[in-house]
Amino acid sequence: MTYTGYLVIGVLAEYLGTGRFMAGLLLGVLFARFPKVSQGKLRVVGLLPKPVRRPLIVGLLGLCLLHFLSRGDYVPAAFTGFATAFLLTYPWLRRKVFDRVVSSVFPFAGRQAPKSTGDDMVIDGEFRERKD
């Protein structure tokens, strides 16, 4: 992932016509998030809203992937492609691993499958005896 960041900064610097340092600073300012206390709650604020960050990163990685493929550099393209695939599958992978860990620690934990009813005409009820 670090090498992929290095590649992205290099491609961005090449397209902007600046050095790697300035391109890195630009990306750092664009993606920086700072803590802010508002109404007694700690919040994190940044220049980009949360729904925009992931698509922008995927777009940058896609640009780099196309750049390397067009130049015939297959090793950097493979690193960039792996990082793009990891970024796209990370939420699903994190959810699966978390559910697996939780289910191994606590029985019957994690996401439960919804109960499917076989017949809509059957009324399912639970009865308990009360001790007097």
Short mmCIF file of N, CA, C and O in Angstrom, two decimals:
data_model
loop_
_atom_site.label_atom_id
_atom_site.label_comp_id
_atom_site.label_asym_id
_atom_site.label_seq_id
_atom_site.Cartn_x
_atom_site.Cartn_y
_atom_site.Cartn_z
N MET A 1 0.82 -1.19 0.00
CA MET A 1 0.00 0.00 0.00
C MET A 1 0.87 1.26 0.00
O MET A 1 0.52 2.25 -0.63
N THR A 2 1.98 1.23 0.72
CA THR A 2 2.86 2.39 0.75
C THR A 2 3.47 2.64 -0.63
O THR A 2 3.55 3.78 -1.09
N TYR A 3 3.86 1.56 -1.28
CA TYR A 3 4.42 1.70 -2.63
C TYR A 3 3.36 2.23 -3.59
O TYR A 3 3.65 3.04 -4.47
N THR A 4 2.11 1.81 -3.43
CA THR A 4 1.04 2.32 -4.27
C THR A 4 0.83 3.81 -4.04
O THR A 4 0.61 4.56 -4.99
N GLY A 5 0.91 4.25 -2.79
CA GLY A 5 0.82 5.69 -2.51
C GLY A 5 1.95 6.45 -3.18
O GLY A 5 1.74 7.54 -3.72
N TYR A 6 3.14 5.88 -3.15
CA TYR A 6 4.29 6.49 -3.81
C TYR A 6 4.04 6.60 -5.32
O TYR A 6 4.35 7.62 -5.95
N LEU A 7 3.47 5.54 -5.90
CA LEU A 7 3.16 5.56 -7.33
C LEU A 7 2.10 6.61 -7.66
O LEU A 7 2.22 7.33 -8.67
N VAL A 8 1.06 6.70 -6.83
CA VAL A 8 -0.02 7.66 -7.08
C VAL A 8 0.53 9.09 -7.01
O VAL A 8 0.22 9.93 -7.85
N ILE A 9 1.36 9.36 -6.01
CA ILE A 9 1.94 10.70 -5.89
C ILE A 9 2.83 11.01 -7.09
O ILE A 9 2.83 12.12 -7.61
N GLY A 10 3.56 10.03 -7.57
CA GLY A 10 4.41 10.23 -8.74
C GLY A 10 3.62 10.54 -10.00
O GLY A 10 3.97 11.44 -10.76
N VAL A 11 2.53 9.80 -10.22
CA VAL A 11 1.70 10.05 -11.40
C VAL A 11 1.02 11.41 -11.29
O VAL A 11 0.96 12.17 -12.26
N LEU A 12 0.52 11.74 -10.10
CA LEU A 12 -0.12 13.03 -9.90
C LEU A 12 0.87 14.17 -10.12
O LEU A 12 0.54 15.18 -10.75
N ALA A 13 2.10 14.01 -9.64
CA ALA A 13 3.12 15.03 -9.84
C ALA A 13 3.45 15.18 -11.33
O ALA A 13 3.67 16.30 -11.81
N GLU A 14 3.46 14.07 -12.04
CA GLU A 14 3.75 14.13 -13.47
C GLU A 14 2.65 14.87 -14.22
O GLU A 14 2.93 15.69 -15.10
N TYR A 15 1.38 14.59 -13.89
CA TYR A 15 0.27 15.26 -14.57
C TYR A 15 0.17 16.74 -14.19
O TYR A 15 -0.22 17.55 -15.02
N LEU A 16 0.48 17.09 -12.96
CA LEU A 16 0.40 18.49 -12.53
C LEU A 16 1.64 19.28 -12.89
O LEU A 16 1.64 20.52 -12.82
N GLY A 17 2.73 18.61 -13.23
CA GLY A 17 3.96 19.28 -13.59
C GLY A 17 4.69 19.85 -12.38
O GLY A 17 5.39 20.85 -12.49
N THR A 18 4.52 19.23 -11.23
CA THR A 18 5.19 19.67 -10.01
C THR A 18 6.07 18.54 -9.50
O THR A 18 6.15 17.47 -10.11
N GLY A 19 6.68 18.76 -8.36
CA GLY A 19 7.48 17.72 -7.74
C GLY A 19 6.61 16.80 -6.89
O GLY A 19 5.44 17.08 -6.63
N ARG A 20 7.20 15.70 -6.48
CA ARG A 20 6.48 14.75 -5.61
C ARG A 20 6.09 15.37 -4.28
O ARG A 20 5.03 15.07 -3.74
N PHE A 21 6.95 16.24 -3.76
CA PHE A 21 6.66 16.87 -2.48
C PHE A 21 5.38 17.71 -2.55
O PHE A 21 4.51 17.61 -1.67
N MET A 22 5.24 18.51 -3.59
CA MET A 22 4.04 19.35 -3.73
C MET A 22 2.80 18.49 -3.99
O MET A 22 1.73 18.79 -3.47
N ALA A 23 2.93 17.44 -4.78
CA ALA A 23 1.79 16.56 -5.03
C ALA A 23 1.37 15.84 -3.75
O ALA A 23 0.18 15.69 -3.48
N GLY A 24 2.35 15.43 -2.94
CA GLY A 24 2.03 14.81 -1.65
C GLY A 24 1.35 15.77 -0.70
O GLY A 24 0.41 15.41 0.01
N LEU A 25 1.83 17.02 -0.68
CA LEU A 25 1.18 18.04 0.15
C LEU A 25 -0.25 18.30 -0.31
O LEU A 25 -1.17 18.46 0.52
N LEU A 26 -0.46 18.34 -1.60
CA LEU A 26 -1.81 18.55 -2.14
C LEU A 26 -2.75 17.43 -1.71
O LEU A 26 -3.87 17.70 -1.25
N LEU A 27 -2.29 16.19 -1.84
CA LEU A 27 -3.14 15.06 -1.41
C LEU A 27 -3.33 15.07 0.09
O LEU A 27 -4.41 14.73 0.59
N GLY A 28 -2.30 15.44 0.84
CA GLY A 28 -2.42 15.51 2.29
C GLY A 28 -3.45 16.53 2.73
O GLY A 28 -4.25 16.28 3.63
N VAL A 29 -3.45 17.68 2.11
CA VAL A 29 -4.44 18.72 2.44
C VAL A 29 -5.83 18.27 2.01
O VAL A 29 -6.83 18.50 2.72
N LEU A 30 -5.92 17.62 0.86
CA LEU A 30 -7.23 17.19 0.34
C LEU A 30 -7.88 16.14 1.23
O LEU A 30 -9.09 16.18 1.47
N PHE A 31 -7.08 15.20 1.75
CA PHE A 31 -7.64 14.10 2.52
C PHE A 31 -7.48 14.25 4.03
O PHE A 31 -7.85 13.35 4.78
N ALA A 32 -6.94 15.38 4.50
CA ALA A 32 -6.72 15.56 5.94
C ALA A 32 -8.04 15.67 6.68
O ALA A 32 -9.03 16.21 6.18
N ARG A 33 -8.04 15.13 7.89
CA ARG A 33 -9.21 15.23 8.78
C ARG A 33 -8.71 15.67 10.15
O ARG A 33 -7.69 15.19 10.64
N PHE A 34 -9.47 16.56 10.77
CA PHE A 34 -9.07 17.11 12.05
C PHE A 34 -10.18 16.92 13.07
O PHE A 34 -11.36 16.99 12.73
N PRO A 35 -9.82 16.72 14.33
CA PRO A 35 -10.85 16.61 15.37
C PRO A 35 -11.45 17.98 15.68
O PRO A 35 -10.77 19.00 15.64
N LYS A 36 -12.74 17.98 16.00
CA LYS A 36 -13.44 19.21 16.34
C LYS A 36 -14.48 18.87 17.41
O LYS A 36 -15.20 17.87 17.30
N VAL A 37 -14.54 19.68 18.44
CA VAL A 37 -15.53 19.49 19.49
C VAL A 37 -16.69 20.44 19.19
O VAL A 37 -16.52 21.66 19.14
N SER A 38 -17.86 19.86 18.96
CA SER A 38 -19.04 20.64 18.64
C SER A 38 -20.19 20.14 19.50
O SER A 38 -20.52 18.95 19.47
N GLN A 39 -20.82 21.02 20.25
CA GLN A 39 -21.94 20.69 21.13
C GLN A 39 -21.58 19.58 22.10
O GLN A 39 -22.37 18.69 22.37
N GLY A 40 -20.36 19.60 22.60
CA GLY A 40 -19.91 18.62 23.58
C GLY A 40 -19.55 17.26 23.02
O GLY A 40 -19.28 16.33 23.78
N LYS A 41 -19.57 17.09 21.70
CA LYS A 41 -19.23 15.82 21.08
C LYS A 41 -18.00 15.98 20.21
O LYS A 41 -17.81 17.00 19.55
N LEU A 42 -17.16 14.97 20.21
CA LEU A 42 -15.97 14.97 19.38
C LEU A 42 -16.34 14.51 17.98
O LEU A 42 -16.91 13.44 17.79
N ARG A 43 -16.03 15.35 17.00
CA ARG A 43 -16.31 15.02 15.61
C ARG A 43 -15.04 15.17 14.79
O ARG A 43 -14.12 15.85 15.20
N VAL A 44 -15.04 14.57 13.64
CA VAL A 44 -13.91 14.67 12.74
C VAL A 44 -14.38 15.41 11.49
O VAL A 44 -15.39 15.03 10.88
N VAL A 45 -13.68 16.47 11.13
CA VAL A 45 -14.05 17.25 9.96
C VAL A 45 -12.90 17.26 8.98
O VAL A 45 -11.74 17.14 9.35
N GLY A 46 -13.23 17.41 7.72
CA GLY A 46 -12.22 17.45 6.68
C GLY A 46 -12.71 18.25 5.50
O GLY A 46 -13.86 18.70 5.46
N LEU A 47 -11.83 18.44 4.54
CA LEU A 47 -12.19 19.20 3.35
C LEU A 47 -13.20 18.44 2.49
O LEU A 47 -14.13 19.03 1.95
N LEU A 48 -13.02 17.14 2.40
CA LEU A 48 -13.94 16.31 1.60
C LEU A 48 -14.97 15.64 2.50
O LEU A 48 -14.63 15.13 3.56
N PRO A 49 -16.23 15.61 2.09
CA PRO A 49 -17.22 14.85 2.87
C PRO A 49 -16.98 13.35 2.75
O PRO A 49 -16.35 12.87 1.80
N LYS A 50 -17.48 12.61 3.72
CA LYS A 50 -17.22 11.17 3.79
C LYS A 50 -17.65 10.40 2.54
O LYS A 50 -16.91 9.53 2.08
N PRO A 51 -18.82 10.67 1.95
CA PRO A 51 -19.20 9.89 0.77
C PRO A 51 -18.34 10.14 -0.47
O PRO A 51 -18.37 9.36 -1.42
N VAL A 52 -17.54 11.20 -0.46
CA VAL A 52 -16.74 11.54 -1.64
C VAL A 52 -15.34 10.93 -1.58
O VAL A 52 -14.72 10.69 -2.62
N ARG A 53 -14.84 10.64 -0.38
CA ARG A 53 -13.45 10.21 -0.22
C ARG A 53 -13.13 8.92 -0.95
O ARG A 53 -12.18 8.85 -1.73
N ARG A 54 -13.90 7.88 -0.72
CA ARG A 54 -13.61 6.57 -1.33
C ARG A 54 -13.69 6.61 -2.86
O ARG A 54 -12.80 6.11 -3.54
N PRO A 55 -14.75 7.21 -3.45
CA PRO A 55 -14.77 7.27 -4.92
C PRO A 55 -13.61 8.09 -5.50
O PRO A 55 -13.09 7.75 -6.58
N LEU A 56 -13.18 9.13 -4.80
CA LEU A 56 -12.05 9.91 -5.29
C LEU A 56 -10.77 9.10 -5.25
O LEU A 56 -9.96 9.14 -6.20
N ILE A 57 -10.57 8.35 -4.20
CA ILE A 57 -9.37 7.51 -4.11
C ILE A 57 -9.40 6.42 -5.18
O ILE A 57 -8.39 6.15 -5.83
N VAL A 58 -10.57 5.81 -5.39
CA VAL A 58 -10.69 4.79 -6.44
C VAL A 58 -10.44 5.41 -7.80
O VAL A 58 -9.79 4.81 -8.67
N GLY A 59 -10.91 6.64 -8.01
CA GLY A 59 -10.66 7.34 -9.27
C GLY A 59 -9.18 7.61 -9.48
O GLY A 59 -8.65 7.44 -10.60
N LEU A 60 -8.49 8.05 -8.44
CA LEU A 60 -7.04 8.27 -8.54
C LEU A 60 -6.29 6.98 -8.84
O LEU A 60 -5.37 6.95 -9.67
N LEU A 61 -6.69 5.91 -8.16
CA LEU A 61 -6.04 4.61 -8.42
C LEU A 61 -6.34 4.13 -9.83
O LEU A 61 -5.47 3.55 -10.50
N GLY A 62 -7.56 4.35 -10.31
CA GLY A 62 -7.90 3.97 -11.68
C GLY A 62 -7.11 4.76 -12.71
O GLY A 62 -6.65 4.22 -13.72
N LEU A 63 -6.93 6.06 -12.45
CA LEU A 63 -6.11 6.89 -13.33
C LEU A 63 -4.69 6.37 -13.39
O LEU A 63 -4.09 6.27 -14.47
N CYS A 64 -4.14 6.04 -12.24
CA CYS A 64 -2.78 5.51 -12.19
C CYS A 64 -2.68 4.16 -12.90
O CYS A 64 -1.70 3.89 -13.60
N LEU A 65 -3.68 3.33 -12.72
CA LEU A 65 -3.69 2.02 -13.37
C LEU A 65 -3.68 2.18 -14.89
O LEU A 65 -2.90 1.53 -15.59
N LEU A 66 -4.54 3.06 -15.39
CA LEU A 66 -4.56 3.30 -16.84
C LEU A 66 -3.25 3.92 -17.33
O LEU A 66 -2.77 3.59 -18.42
N HIS A 67 -2.68 4.81 -16.53
CA HIS A 67 -1.42 5.44 -16.89
C HIS A 67 -0.32 4.39 -17.04
O HIS A 67 0.43 4.39 -18.03
N PHE A 68 -0.22 3.48 -16.07
CA PHE A 68 0.83 2.47 -16.13
C PHE A 68 0.58 1.44 -17.23
O PHE A 68 1.52 0.98 -17.87
N LEU A 69 -0.68 1.09 -17.45
CA LEU A 69 -0.97 0.13 -18.53
C LEU A 69 -0.68 0.74 -19.89
O LEU A 69 -0.21 0.04 -20.80
N SER A 70 -0.94 2.04 -20.05
CA SER A 70 -0.68 2.66 -21.35
C SER A 70 0.82 2.78 -21.62
O SER A 70 1.24 2.77 -22.78
N ARG A 71 1.62 2.88 -20.58
CA ARG A 71 3.08 2.96 -20.75
C ARG A 71 3.72 1.58 -20.81
O ARG A 71 4.90 1.47 -21.10
N GLY A 72 2.96 0.53 -20.48
CA GLY A 72 3.51 -0.82 -20.51
C GLY A 72 4.25 -1.20 -19.24
O GLY A 72 5.01 -2.16 -19.24
N ASP A 73 4.05 -0.46 -18.16
CA ASP A 73 4.66 -0.78 -16.87
C ASP A 73 3.71 -1.71 -16.11
O ASP A 73 2.78 -1.25 -15.45
N TYR A 74 3.95 -3.00 -16.19
CA TYR A 74 3.00 -3.96 -15.64
C TYR A 74 3.15 -4.20 -14.15
O TYR A 74 2.18 -4.51 -13.48
N VAL A 75 4.35 -4.06 -13.60
CA VAL A 75 4.53 -4.27 -12.16
C VAL A 75 3.85 -3.16 -11.36
O VAL A 75 3.08 -3.45 -10.44
N PRO A 76 4.08 -1.87 -11.68
CA PRO A 76 3.33 -0.84 -10.95
C PRO A 76 1.82 -0.94 -11.19
O PRO A 76 1.03 -0.65 -10.28
N ALA A 77 1.42 -1.37 -12.39
CA ALA A 77 -0.01 -1.55 -12.66
C ALA A 77 -0.59 -2.66 -11.79
O ALA A 77 -1.73 -2.55 -11.31
N ALA A 78 0.18 -3.71 -11.55
CA ALA A 78 -0.30 -4.80 -10.69
C ALA A 78 -0.47 -4.32 -9.25
O ALA A 78 -1.47 -4.65 -8.59
N PHE A 79 0.49 -3.54 -8.75
CA PHE A 79 0.36 -3.00 -7.40
C PHE A 79 -0.86 -2.09 -7.30
O PHE A 79 -1.61 -2.15 -6.33
N THR A 80 -1.05 -1.24 -8.28
CA THR A 80 -2.18 -0.32 -8.27
C THR A 80 -3.50 -1.08 -8.40
O THR A 80 -4.48 -0.75 -7.74
N GLY A 81 -3.53 -2.11 -9.23
CA GLY A 81 -4.74 -2.92 -9.37
C GLY A 81 -5.07 -3.66 -8.08
O GLY A 81 -6.25 -3.76 -7.70
N PHE A 82 -4.05 -4.18 -7.41
CA PHE A 82 -4.28 -4.86 -6.14
C PHE A 82 -4.84 -3.88 -5.10
O PHE A 82 -5.76 -4.21 -4.36
N ALA A 83 -4.27 -2.68 -5.04
CA ALA A 83 -4.75 -1.67 -4.08
C ALA A 83 -6.19 -1.28 -4.39
O ALA A 83 -7.00 -1.10 -3.48
N THR A 84 -6.54 -1.15 -5.66
CA THR A 84 -7.91 -0.82 -6.05
C THR A 84 -8.87 -1.93 -5.64
O THR A 84 -9.94 -1.67 -5.08
N ALA A 85 -8.50 -3.17 -5.91
CA ALA A 85 -9.35 -4.30 -5.54
C ALA A 85 -9.51 -4.39 -4.02
O ALA A 85 -10.61 -4.64 -3.52
N PHE A 86 -8.44 -4.16 -3.30
CA PHE A 86 -8.51 -4.19 -1.84
C PHE A 86 -9.41 -3.09 -1.31
O PHE A 86 -10.22 -3.30 -0.41
N LEU A 87 -9.29 -1.89 -1.88
CA LEU A 87 -10.12 -0.77 -1.44
C LEU A 87 -11.59 -1.02 -1.71
O LEU A 87 -12.45 -0.67 -0.89
N LEU A 88 -11.89 -1.65 -2.83
CA LEU A 88 -13.29 -1.92 -3.16
C LEU A 88 -13.89 -3.05 -2.31
O LEU A 88 -15.08 -3.05 -2.02
N THR A 89 -13.08 -4.03 -1.92
CA THR A 89 -13.60 -5.17 -1.16
C THR A 89 -13.41 -5.02 0.34
O THR A 89 -13.89 -5.86 1.10
N TYR A 90 -12.74 -3.96 0.79
CA TYR A 90 -12.44 -3.81 2.21
C TYR A 90 -13.68 -3.78 3.11
O TYR A 90 -13.70 -4.46 4.13
N PRO A 91 -14.75 -3.01 2.79
CA PRO A 91 -15.91 -3.03 3.70
C PRO A 91 -16.53 -4.42 3.85
O PRO A 91 -16.89 -4.83 4.95
N TRP A 92 -16.64 -5.15 2.75
CA TRP A 92 -17.22 -6.49 2.81
C TRP A 92 -16.30 -7.43 3.60
O TRP A 92 -16.77 -8.20 4.44
N LEU A 93 -15.00 -7.34 3.36
CA LEU A 93 -14.03 -8.19 4.04
C LEU A 93 -14.00 -7.90 5.54
O LEU A 93 -13.96 -8.82 6.36
N ARG A 94 -14.04 -6.63 5.91
CA ARG A 94 -14.03 -6.25 7.33
C ARG A 94 -15.27 -6.80 8.04
O ARG A 94 -15.20 -7.32 9.14
N ARG A 95 -16.43 -6.69 7.39
CA ARG A 95 -17.67 -7.19 7.98
C ARG A 95 -17.62 -8.71 8.18
O ARG A 95 -18.01 -9.23 9.22
N LYS A 96 -17.10 -9.43 7.17
CA LYS A 96 -17.01 -10.89 7.27
C LYS A 96 -16.05 -11.32 8.37
O LYS A 96 -16.34 -12.24 9.14
N VAL A 97 -14.88 -10.70 8.43
CA VAL A 97 -13.89 -11.06 9.46
C VAL A 97 -14.43 -10.73 10.84
O VAL A 97 -14.29 -11.52 11.78
N PHE A 98 -15.05 -9.57 11.00
CA PHE A 98 -15.60 -9.18 12.30
C PHE A 98 -16.69 -10.15 12.74
O PHE A 98 -16.71 -10.58 13.89
N ASP A 99 -17.59 -10.53 11.84
CA ASP A 99 -18.64 -11.49 12.19
C ASP A 99 -18.04 -12.85 12.56
O ASP A 99 -18.51 -13.51 13.48
N ARG A 100 -16.99 -13.27 11.88
CA ARG A 100 -16.35 -14.56 12.18
C ARG A 100 -15.71 -14.53 13.55
O ARG A 100 -15.83 -15.47 14.33
N VAL A 101 -15.02 -13.43 13.89
CA VAL A 101 -14.36 -13.32 15.19
C VAL A 101 -15.39 -13.25 16.30
O VAL A 101 -15.27 -13.94 17.33
N VAL A 102 -16.43 -12.46 16.11
CA VAL A 102 -17.46 -12.33 17.14
C VAL A 102 -18.19 -13.65 17.33
O VAL A 102 -18.49 -14.05 18.46
N SER A 103 -18.47 -14.36 16.24
CA SER A 103 -19.19 -15.63 16.38
C SER A 103 -18.33 -16.71 17.03
O SER A 103 -18.86 -17.64 17.63
N SER A 104 -17.01 -16.60 16.94
CA SER A 104 -16.17 -17.59 17.61
C SER A 104 -16.02 -17.29 19.09
O SER A 104 -15.78 -18.19 19.88
N VAL A 105 -16.16 -16.03 19.48
CA VAL A 105 -16.06 -15.65 20.89
C VAL A 105 -17.40 -15.80 21.59
O VAL A 105 -17.50 -16.37 22.66
N PHE A 106 -18.46 -15.29 20.97
CA PHE A 106 -19.80 -15.35 21.53
C PHE A 106 -20.66 -16.24 20.64
O PHE A 106 -20.86 -15.93 19.48
N PRO A 107 -21.18 -17.34 21.19
CA PRO A 107 -22.03 -18.19 20.35
C PRO A 107 -23.32 -17.46 19.98
O PRO A 107 -23.84 -16.66 20.74
N PHE A 108 -23.80 -17.70 18.80
CA PHE A 108 -25.02 -17.12 18.26
C PHE A 108 -24.92 -15.60 18.10
O PHE A 108 -25.90 -14.91 18.14
N ALA A 109 -23.71 -15.07 17.92
CA ALA A 109 -23.55 -13.64 17.69
C ALA A 109 -23.31 -13.41 16.21
O ALA A 109 -23.16 -14.33 15.43
N GLY A 110 -23.24 -12.18 15.83
CA GLY A 110 -23.05 -11.84 14.43
C GLY A 110 -24.38 -11.61 13.77
O GLY A 110 -25.42 -11.49 14.40
N ARG A 111 -24.37 -11.55 12.48
CA ARG A 111 -25.60 -11.28 11.73
C ARG A 111 -26.39 -12.58 11.58
O ARG A 111 -25.87 -13.59 11.15
N GLN A 112 -27.62 -12.50 11.95
CA GLN A 112 -28.50 -13.65 11.85
C GLN A 112 -29.28 -13.59 10.54
O GLN A 112 -29.71 -12.52 10.11
N ALA A 113 -29.47 -14.72 9.93
CA ALA A 113 -30.26 -14.77 8.71
C ALA A 113 -31.73 -14.57 9.06
O ALA A 113 -32.20 -15.04 10.10
N PRO A 114 -32.46 -13.84 8.24
CA PRO A 114 -33.88 -13.64 8.55
C PRO A 114 -34.64 -14.95 8.46
O PRO A 114 -34.36 -15.80 7.61
N LYS A 115 -35.59 -15.12 9.38
CA LYS A 115 -36.37 -16.35 9.39
C LYS A 115 -37.32 -16.35 8.19
O LYS A 115 -38.03 -15.38 7.94
N SER A 116 -37.30 -17.43 7.48
CA SER A 116 -38.20 -17.54 6.34
C SER A 116 -39.42 -18.36 6.75
O SER A 116 -39.31 -19.41 7.36
N THR A 117 -40.57 -17.85 6.44
CA THR A 117 -41.81 -18.57 6.76
C THR A 117 -42.23 -19.35 5.53
O THR A 117 -42.22 -18.84 4.42
N GLY A 118 -42.59 -20.59 5.76
CA GLY A 118 -42.98 -21.45 4.66
C GLY A 118 -44.38 -21.18 4.18
O GLY A 118 -44.67 -21.24 3.00
N ASP A 119 -45.29 -20.84 5.09
CA ASP A 119 -46.69 -20.67 4.72
C ASP A 119 -47.22 -19.41 5.39
O ASP A 119 -47.10 -19.24 6.60
N ASP A 120 -47.83 -18.53 4.61
CA ASP A 120 -48.36 -17.28 5.17
C ASP A 120 -49.66 -17.50 5.94
O ASP A 120 -50.09 -16.63 6.69
N MET A 121 -50.28 -18.64 5.75
CA MET A 121 -51.56 -18.91 6.42
C MET A 121 -51.37 -19.51 7.81
O MET A 121 -52.32 -19.67 8.54
N VAL A 122 -50.15 -19.85 8.18
CA VAL A 122 -49.87 -20.46 9.48
C VAL A 122 -49.48 -19.36 10.46
O VAL A 122 -48.63 -18.53 10.17
N ILE A 123 -50.14 -19.37 11.62
CA ILE A 123 -49.82 -18.41 12.66
C ILE A 123 -48.88 -19.08 13.64
O ILE A 123 -49.19 -20.13 14.20
N ASP A 124 -47.72 -18.49 13.82
CA ASP A 124 -46.71 -19.05 14.70
C ASP A 124 -46.78 -18.31 16.02
O ASP A 124 -46.72 -17.09 16.05
N GLY A 125 -46.92 -19.05 17.10
CA GLY A 125 -46.99 -18.43 18.42
C GLY A 125 -46.15 -19.16 19.43
O GLY A 125 -45.77 -20.32 19.23
N GLU A 126 -45.87 -18.51 20.54
CA GLU A 126 -45.08 -19.12 21.59
C GLU A 126 -45.92 -19.07 22.87
O GLU A 126 -46.44 -18.01 23.22
N PHE A 127 -46.03 -20.20 23.52
CA PHE A 127 -46.83 -20.29 24.73
C PHE A 127 -45.93 -20.68 25.90
O PHE A 127 -45.09 -21.54 25.77
N ARG A 128 -46.14 -20.02 27.02
CA ARG A 128 -45.39 -20.34 28.23
C ARG A 128 -46.37 -20.58 29.37
O ARG A 128 -47.40 -19.94 29.47
N GLU A 129 -45.99 -21.54 30.24
CA GLU A 129 -46.80 -21.82 31.41
C GLU A 129 -46.40 -20.90 32.53
O GLU A 129 -45.23 -20.66 32.76
N ARG A 130 -47.38 -20.43 33.24
CA ARG A 130 -47.11 -19.61 34.42
C ARG A 130 -47.27 -20.44 35.66
O ARG A 130 -48.21 -21.22 35.78
N LYS A 131 -46.34 -20.30 36.60
CA LYS A 131 -46.46 -21.00 37.86
C LYS A 131 -47.19 -20.09 38.81
O LYS A 131 -46.82 -18.95 39.03
N ASP A 132 -48.25 -20.61 39.44
CA ASP A 132 -49.04 -19.82 40.39
C ASP A 132 -48.58 -20.03 41.80
O ASP A 132 -48.15 -20.93 42.29
#
